[in-house]
Amino acid sequence: MASNHEESDPAESINRRRLLGLMGLGGAVALAGCSGGNDGSGNGGGGSTGDGSESGGGGSPSGEPLGSERIGYSSASNTVNYWTQEDFIHTAENTNLGSVHEGMLTTWAEEHPDWKINVQIQTNLEQFKTKLLQANASNNAPPMSEVDSFWVPQFYGDLASVDEAMQEYDDWYPFVENVAKNEGSWRAVWQNTDCRALYYRKDLLDEYNEGNPPETWDELVDVGSAIADGENMNGYMYNGGRWEATTFDNLAHFWALGGTLIDDQGAPVLDESENRSALVEVMKWFKRTIDSGITPQRVANINDYAQLREAALNDQTAMFLGGNWQISTMKSMVDEDVWSNWKVAPIPQKNADIAATGVGGWTKGVFTDDEEQRKVAVDLYSLFTDSGNMAQRCREGGFLPTRQSVFEENEFFSEDEYFQVYSKLLENGRARPGYPIYTTVSSEWQIAAGEVITGQSDPETAVRNMINNVNSEYDG
Amino acid sequence: MATQSRSGRSRFEDFDRYTAATYAVYLLGLAFFIFPVLWAISMSVRPRQEVISVPLRVIPSEFTFEVYRNVLENSDILRWVWNSLKIALLEVAGILFLVTPAAYAFSRFRFKGKRAVLLAILLFQMISPVVIVIPLYNMMAQFGLLNTHIGLIALYIGLQVPFSVWLLKSYFDTIPEDLDKAARIDGCNRLQTLWHVLLPSVMPGIAVVSIFNFVFSWAEFVMAFTVLNDSKLFTIAMGVYSFQGQYSTDYRAIAAASVIAMIPLLVMFLALQRYFVSGLTDGAVKG
Amino acid sequence: MSTETDTGTKDPSVTGTERLRSALGRFVWLQENPIPWVFPAIAVLLAFRLYPLVEVVRMSFTDMSLLSDSYSYVGIEQYLDVLSAPGFWTMARVTLIFVAISVIGQIVLGLILAMAIDYGVKKHIRGSVSTRIAVLSAWVIPGIVIGIIWQLMMIEAPYGVLNFFLTQLGFDVVAWLSDPQMALLSVITANTWRGTAFSMIMLYAGLQQVPQQLYAAAKIDGASAIQRFRHVTIPQIKPVVFINLVLITIYTLNTFDMIISLTGGGPGRATQVLALFMYFKGFQSFNLGEAAAIAVLMLLVNVVMTFVYMRFLIEEEGI
């Protein structure tokens, strides 16, 4: 059922409907046209007329290898559905990235004249997951889909192997293998990643801390308050609103303290004493940032990295906890003398000897038992693990490579001071635990953080409530 | 118009006092309601550096329409507007077709259990669409209507029926029954009475029902998001939201897209403006 | 309102041939019977409202989850879980405040605007159209986008526009969204901003239906403007006010899209209304059973509210 109505060529049905509308036909006819357009099978010949492609003879491919929502020749007889995002296809809004993809995807199309991929672009990423879960639970999952790296474990049972695309390389960062490999087989193609770091103003740190970024909380508070007093600005800011980054960014603190959220069975283990005390430490840290005056209470409503960036660029803060992609955004927004004053460093921790950072990014997965479709999908995915392609994609898209060699061998990365810091950070990179209960843990973390930052609860109470809620959700 | 011919000093006094009050309400209402919209517009026409900047520029240093060009060129926004228009119009047509006879019947017939049925209908309106989204999703999947506009239209109609019945019924209720009686005595049957006598009088109500349904379909998000996958099929509400990125929001693009999304509706309101007033006088004459 | 139906023409004509009579009779019977009139609407209702409602009630007694296909019945456990959830009563209080103030705000503002515009149109006062359009424009923006726009205006730095004006006027920066009480007030304000148009149009159309002769008669009797409002306007628009109140209560109680992008329910749980709680349970924790239980509880609140409104606004025979 699902495959039938999704295969029609949307461009064609829209045109037909628009035509009907223009011809002045009434609502009922338009309605009929509407259902006809969507229910009709666009498989084979029917779908190939929509894009103005000249029809080729015999079995040879005709028309363009890529369409507006299509990878592969429109004359191809086999269709496979693919849920993806702009960041991974030729129509990316970032046109430089788009043309990198265009080259890659055309290669695939030429090698697979019998196949075309029907691209369905997903936009709202938080809800994309819900939709994928929903579809998967009712066996409607698309054969090919992007999967957020930390969802992968949830789908282990449903994801087909992608060994051909992953196995031939051995320079994956450790976190890639931890997440994407299950029972000896690769389940997802982790094509790029991101990480979190401390951003700091070099001129201010030169003046107040001899040029050294703070490595510990104590140092951060000392430097931060000195700057806050001396410059009439905030010392340090971070995500503290009701959104995922409040958990994800600050989880680095928790991990560095040895904390674990969820065990290998997917059960929350927050009430084990070392985890609980790590959590209390983190909440106390939030409180300390506010009480010491280095952080404004308004971080409790920051739910957008852009707000951190703007605070930074507008002399509102000397340091912030941000993501690797932000330096390239800053580069594109302000003059070099402004952005080059911002440097990155590891996230300060309670003690200087442990480093941690959260890593994210998207992977590609295969949700089908059909071997032929799997093969076609993996062929496409392999293009994304090739080091040349990975380097180009990451360069244009502002992503981080998931293979160590790309950082070392490609000049763009090896000679860039920012990327060299990120590359070191990635060695200690850690993905969020990919179990269903994580979303509850994260949501409760955000609530606890908000309550502590705004003084509605003290750290111990907030942690107690958080653990109770998580456990009752898990048990109930 | 006919009512304006009264005279007298007290009327003149009224005029001053109430006119002043009306102006005051207009002024405050305009300020409160238009400001966020103006702010969104001003966001959409300023250079990127001035979206969040110190010091804040209330009036942008220069006006640029690059975002509009970007949004129009690089996204499917015109298609989304078209999709939404189509969905909203068909939804309104479907609703009026279903609901007008029902509202008439609930207003004019007397039958056992009417009150109970009406309350039951109202009860249906109380269920949040978000909750029933799962059963509805499964239902749509069963009929093969996922990722189709017709499925979404059917859902919208289904969701809006209770509200529309009630609303229209309450407008029918305000029309004196003497009106139908006179028509019935003249030999009209019920259908003729409804068509020739009641509908013209209840036009303001029908306009309101249509507008409510139109706007509902236009701005609805949760259902559309659940049913539609393909960005070519998106409604404008989904489209606008798709400018919300993973890490941060492109405020200018969202603002520009919202402005584009508002234009068809504002045009519609303006076009209906005259109709509203004429509906008013019709009703008054007939009443 | 009179609900008496005219029965005079009910009997089919006794003249004419047998066939014509029976055809006519059938037609008249069809027309005189309410069932054919309401059937299409009711059928749609059963499919799109009753069936999902039954499903939701059923779901609330199960441990259904978005993550798997199988489930089992767990009795009233989900309800107990909801009621004993640590934040539940806080959220209930937040919801009560949010709904009560928003509804009052929307209906009062809506009525004031509707009456002003009604008066303005009749007296040809300039600005009627602009005002109406301004109010309506707030209403056509999707809720999620409204949240984003308001959040942008409420940024708690000197470059948030509201705070910019405040600081220009010599006030301090206000913590619109990071102070728990203030955040709730901000959410209520944004919701009132969004929802007033609905009440305004509804009440405006209601005002149009009030027969002008009643005002004229009241004036001749020497009734003051306030008396005319109390004794003519209010009784005449009562049914519209009733349905308006019921609907905006339902909408406000069930809304969360704007809150999601404005505060996400934070800081902490300061603006987490029950609808948002339900959404999180269903789509973040994937716990459909518990989400359904919350929905059923909210439905009960709606039912109670409707009866309260009915008690105060509608006389027994009014429906």
Short mmCIF file of N, CA and C in Angstrom, two decimals, chain C residues 121-168:
data_model
loop_
_atom_site.label_atom_id
_atom_site.label_comp_id
_atom_site.label_asym_id
_atom_site.label_seq_id
_atom_site.Cartn_x
_atom_site.Cartn_y
_atom_site.Cartn_z
N VAL C 121 -17.89 50.80 11.78
CA VAL C 121 -18.37 50.57 10.42
C VAL C 121 -19.67 51.33 10.19
N LYS C 122 -20.55 51.27 11.18
CA LYS C 122 -21.83 51.95 11.01
C LYS C 122 -21.66 53.45 10.92
N LYS C 123 -20.68 53.98 11.67
CA LYS C 123 -20.49 55.43 11.69
C LYS C 123 -19.42 55.87 10.69
N HIS C 124 -18.94 54.92 9.89
CA HIS C 124 -17.92 55.22 8.88
C HIS C 124 -16.69 55.87 9.49
N ILE C 125 -16.27 55.33 10.62
CA ILE C 125 -15.05 55.84 11.24
C ILE C 125 -13.85 55.23 10.52
N ARG C 126 -12.86 56.06 10.24
CA ARG C 126 -11.69 55.55 9.54
C ARG C 126 -10.90 54.60 10.45
N GLY C 127 -10.31 53.60 9.84
CA GLY C 127 -9.46 52.69 10.62
C GLY C 127 -10.13 51.36 10.92
N SER C 128 -11.43 51.24 10.58
CA SER C 128 -12.10 49.97 10.88
C SER C 128 -11.44 48.82 10.16
N VAL C 129 -11.17 49.06 8.88
CA VAL C 129 -10.60 47.98 8.08
C VAL C 129 -9.20 47.65 8.56
N SER C 130 -8.39 48.69 8.77
CA SER C 130 -7.01 48.44 9.21
C SER C 130 -6.99 47.68 10.52
N THR C 131 -7.84 48.08 11.44
CA THR C 131 -7.83 47.41 12.73
C THR C 131 -8.22 45.95 12.58
N ARG C 132 -9.25 45.72 11.80
CA ARG C 132 -9.69 44.35 11.63
C ARG C 132 -8.58 43.50 10.99
N ILE C 133 -7.98 44.06 9.97
CA ILE C 133 -6.92 43.32 9.29
C ILE C 133 -5.74 43.06 10.23
N ALA C 134 -5.43 44.06 11.05
CA ALA C 134 -4.31 43.88 11.98
C ALA C 134 -4.58 42.71 12.92
N VAL C 135 -5.80 42.68 13.47
CA VAL C 135 -6.13 41.62 14.40
C VAL C 135 -6.11 40.26 13.68
N LEU C 136 -6.66 40.26 12.47
CA LEU C 136 -6.73 39.00 11.73
C LEU C 136 -5.35 38.49 11.34
N SER C 137 -4.44 39.42 11.06
CA SER C 137 -3.13 38.97 10.60
C SER C 137 -2.44 38.14 11.68
N ALA C 138 -2.72 38.45 12.93
CA ALA C 138 -2.10 37.67 14.01
C ALA C 138 -2.56 36.22 13.95
N TRP C 139 -3.73 36.05 13.40
CA TRP C 139 -4.41 34.78 13.55
C TRP C 139 -4.03 33.79 12.44
N VAL C 140 -3.54 34.30 11.32
CA VAL C 140 -3.28 33.41 10.19
C VAL C 140 -1.86 32.86 10.20
N ILE C 141 -1.06 33.29 11.17
CA ILE C 141 0.31 32.78 11.23
C ILE C 141 0.30 31.47 12.01
N PRO C 142 0.93 30.43 11.49
CA PRO C 142 0.96 29.16 12.22
C PRO C 142 1.56 29.33 13.62
N GLY C 143 0.99 28.62 14.58
CA GLY C 143 1.38 28.78 15.98
C GLY C 143 2.88 28.65 16.23
N ILE C 144 3.48 27.68 15.57
CA ILE C 144 4.90 27.46 15.79
C ILE C 144 5.71 28.69 15.38
N VAL C 145 5.27 29.32 14.31
CA VAL C 145 5.98 30.51 13.83
C VAL C 145 5.73 31.69 14.76
N ILE C 146 4.51 31.77 15.29
CA ILE C 146 4.22 32.83 16.26
C ILE C 146 5.19 32.75 17.43
N GLY C 147 5.41 31.52 17.89
CA GLY C 147 6.34 31.33 19.00
C GLY C 147 7.72 31.87 18.65
N ILE C 148 8.16 31.59 17.44
CA ILE C 148 9.49 32.04 17.03
C ILE C 148 9.56 33.57 16.97
N ILE C 149 8.51 34.17 16.42
CA ILE C 149 8.52 35.64 16.30
C ILE C 149 8.52 36.30 17.68
N TRP C 150 7.68 35.78 18.56
CA TRP C 150 7.64 36.38 19.91
C TRP C 150 8.93 36.14 20.66
N GLN C 151 9.52 34.99 20.45
CA GLN C 151 10.77 34.73 21.15
C GLN C 151 11.83 35.72 20.70
N LEU C 152 11.82 35.99 19.43
CA LEU C 152 12.78 36.95 18.88
C LEU C 152 12.55 38.33 19.49
N MET C 153 11.29 38.71 19.64
CA MET C 153 11.01 40.02 20.22
C MET C 153 11.39 40.08 21.69
N MET C 154 11.35 38.91 22.34
CA MET C 154 11.52 38.90 23.79
C MET C 154 12.93 38.54 24.23
N ILE C 155 13.87 38.53 23.31
CA ILE C 155 15.25 38.21 23.70
C ILE C 155 15.67 39.11 24.86
N GLU C 156 16.25 38.48 25.86
CA GLU C 156 16.50 39.22 27.10
C GLU C 156 17.85 39.89 27.11
N ALA C 157 18.12 40.59 26.05
CA ALA C 157 19.34 41.36 25.98
C ALA C 157 18.92 42.69 25.39
N PRO C 158 19.79 43.67 25.47
CA PRO C 158 19.37 44.98 24.95
C PRO C 158 19.00 44.93 23.46
N TYR C 159 19.31 43.85 22.78
CA TYR C 159 18.94 43.79 21.37
C TYR C 159 17.64 43.04 21.11
N GLY C 160 16.96 42.62 22.17
CA GLY C 160 15.59 42.15 21.99
C GLY C 160 14.73 43.40 21.88
N VAL C 161 13.80 43.43 20.95
CA VAL C 161 13.15 44.72 20.66
C VAL C 161 12.32 45.24 21.83
N LEU C 162 11.64 44.34 22.54
CA LEU C 162 10.84 44.83 23.67
C LEU C 162 11.74 45.41 24.75
N ASN C 163 12.82 44.70 25.04
CA ASN C 163 13.74 45.22 26.04
C ASN C 163 14.45 46.47 25.56
N PHE C 164 14.66 46.55 24.26
CA PHE C 164 15.28 47.76 23.72
C PHE C 164 14.41 48.97 24.02
N PHE C 165 13.10 48.84 23.76
CA PHE C 165 12.22 49.97 24.04
C PHE C 165 12.18 50.28 25.54
N LEU C 166 12.15 49.22 26.34
CA LEU C 166 12.12 49.44 27.79
C LEU C 166 13.36 50.19 28.25
N THR C 167 14.52 49.75 27.75
CA THR C 167 15.75 50.42 28.20
C THR C 167 15.80 51.85 27.68
N GLN C 168 15.27 52.08 26.48
CA GLN C 168 15.22 53.45 25.97
C GLN C 168 14.36 54.33 26.87
#
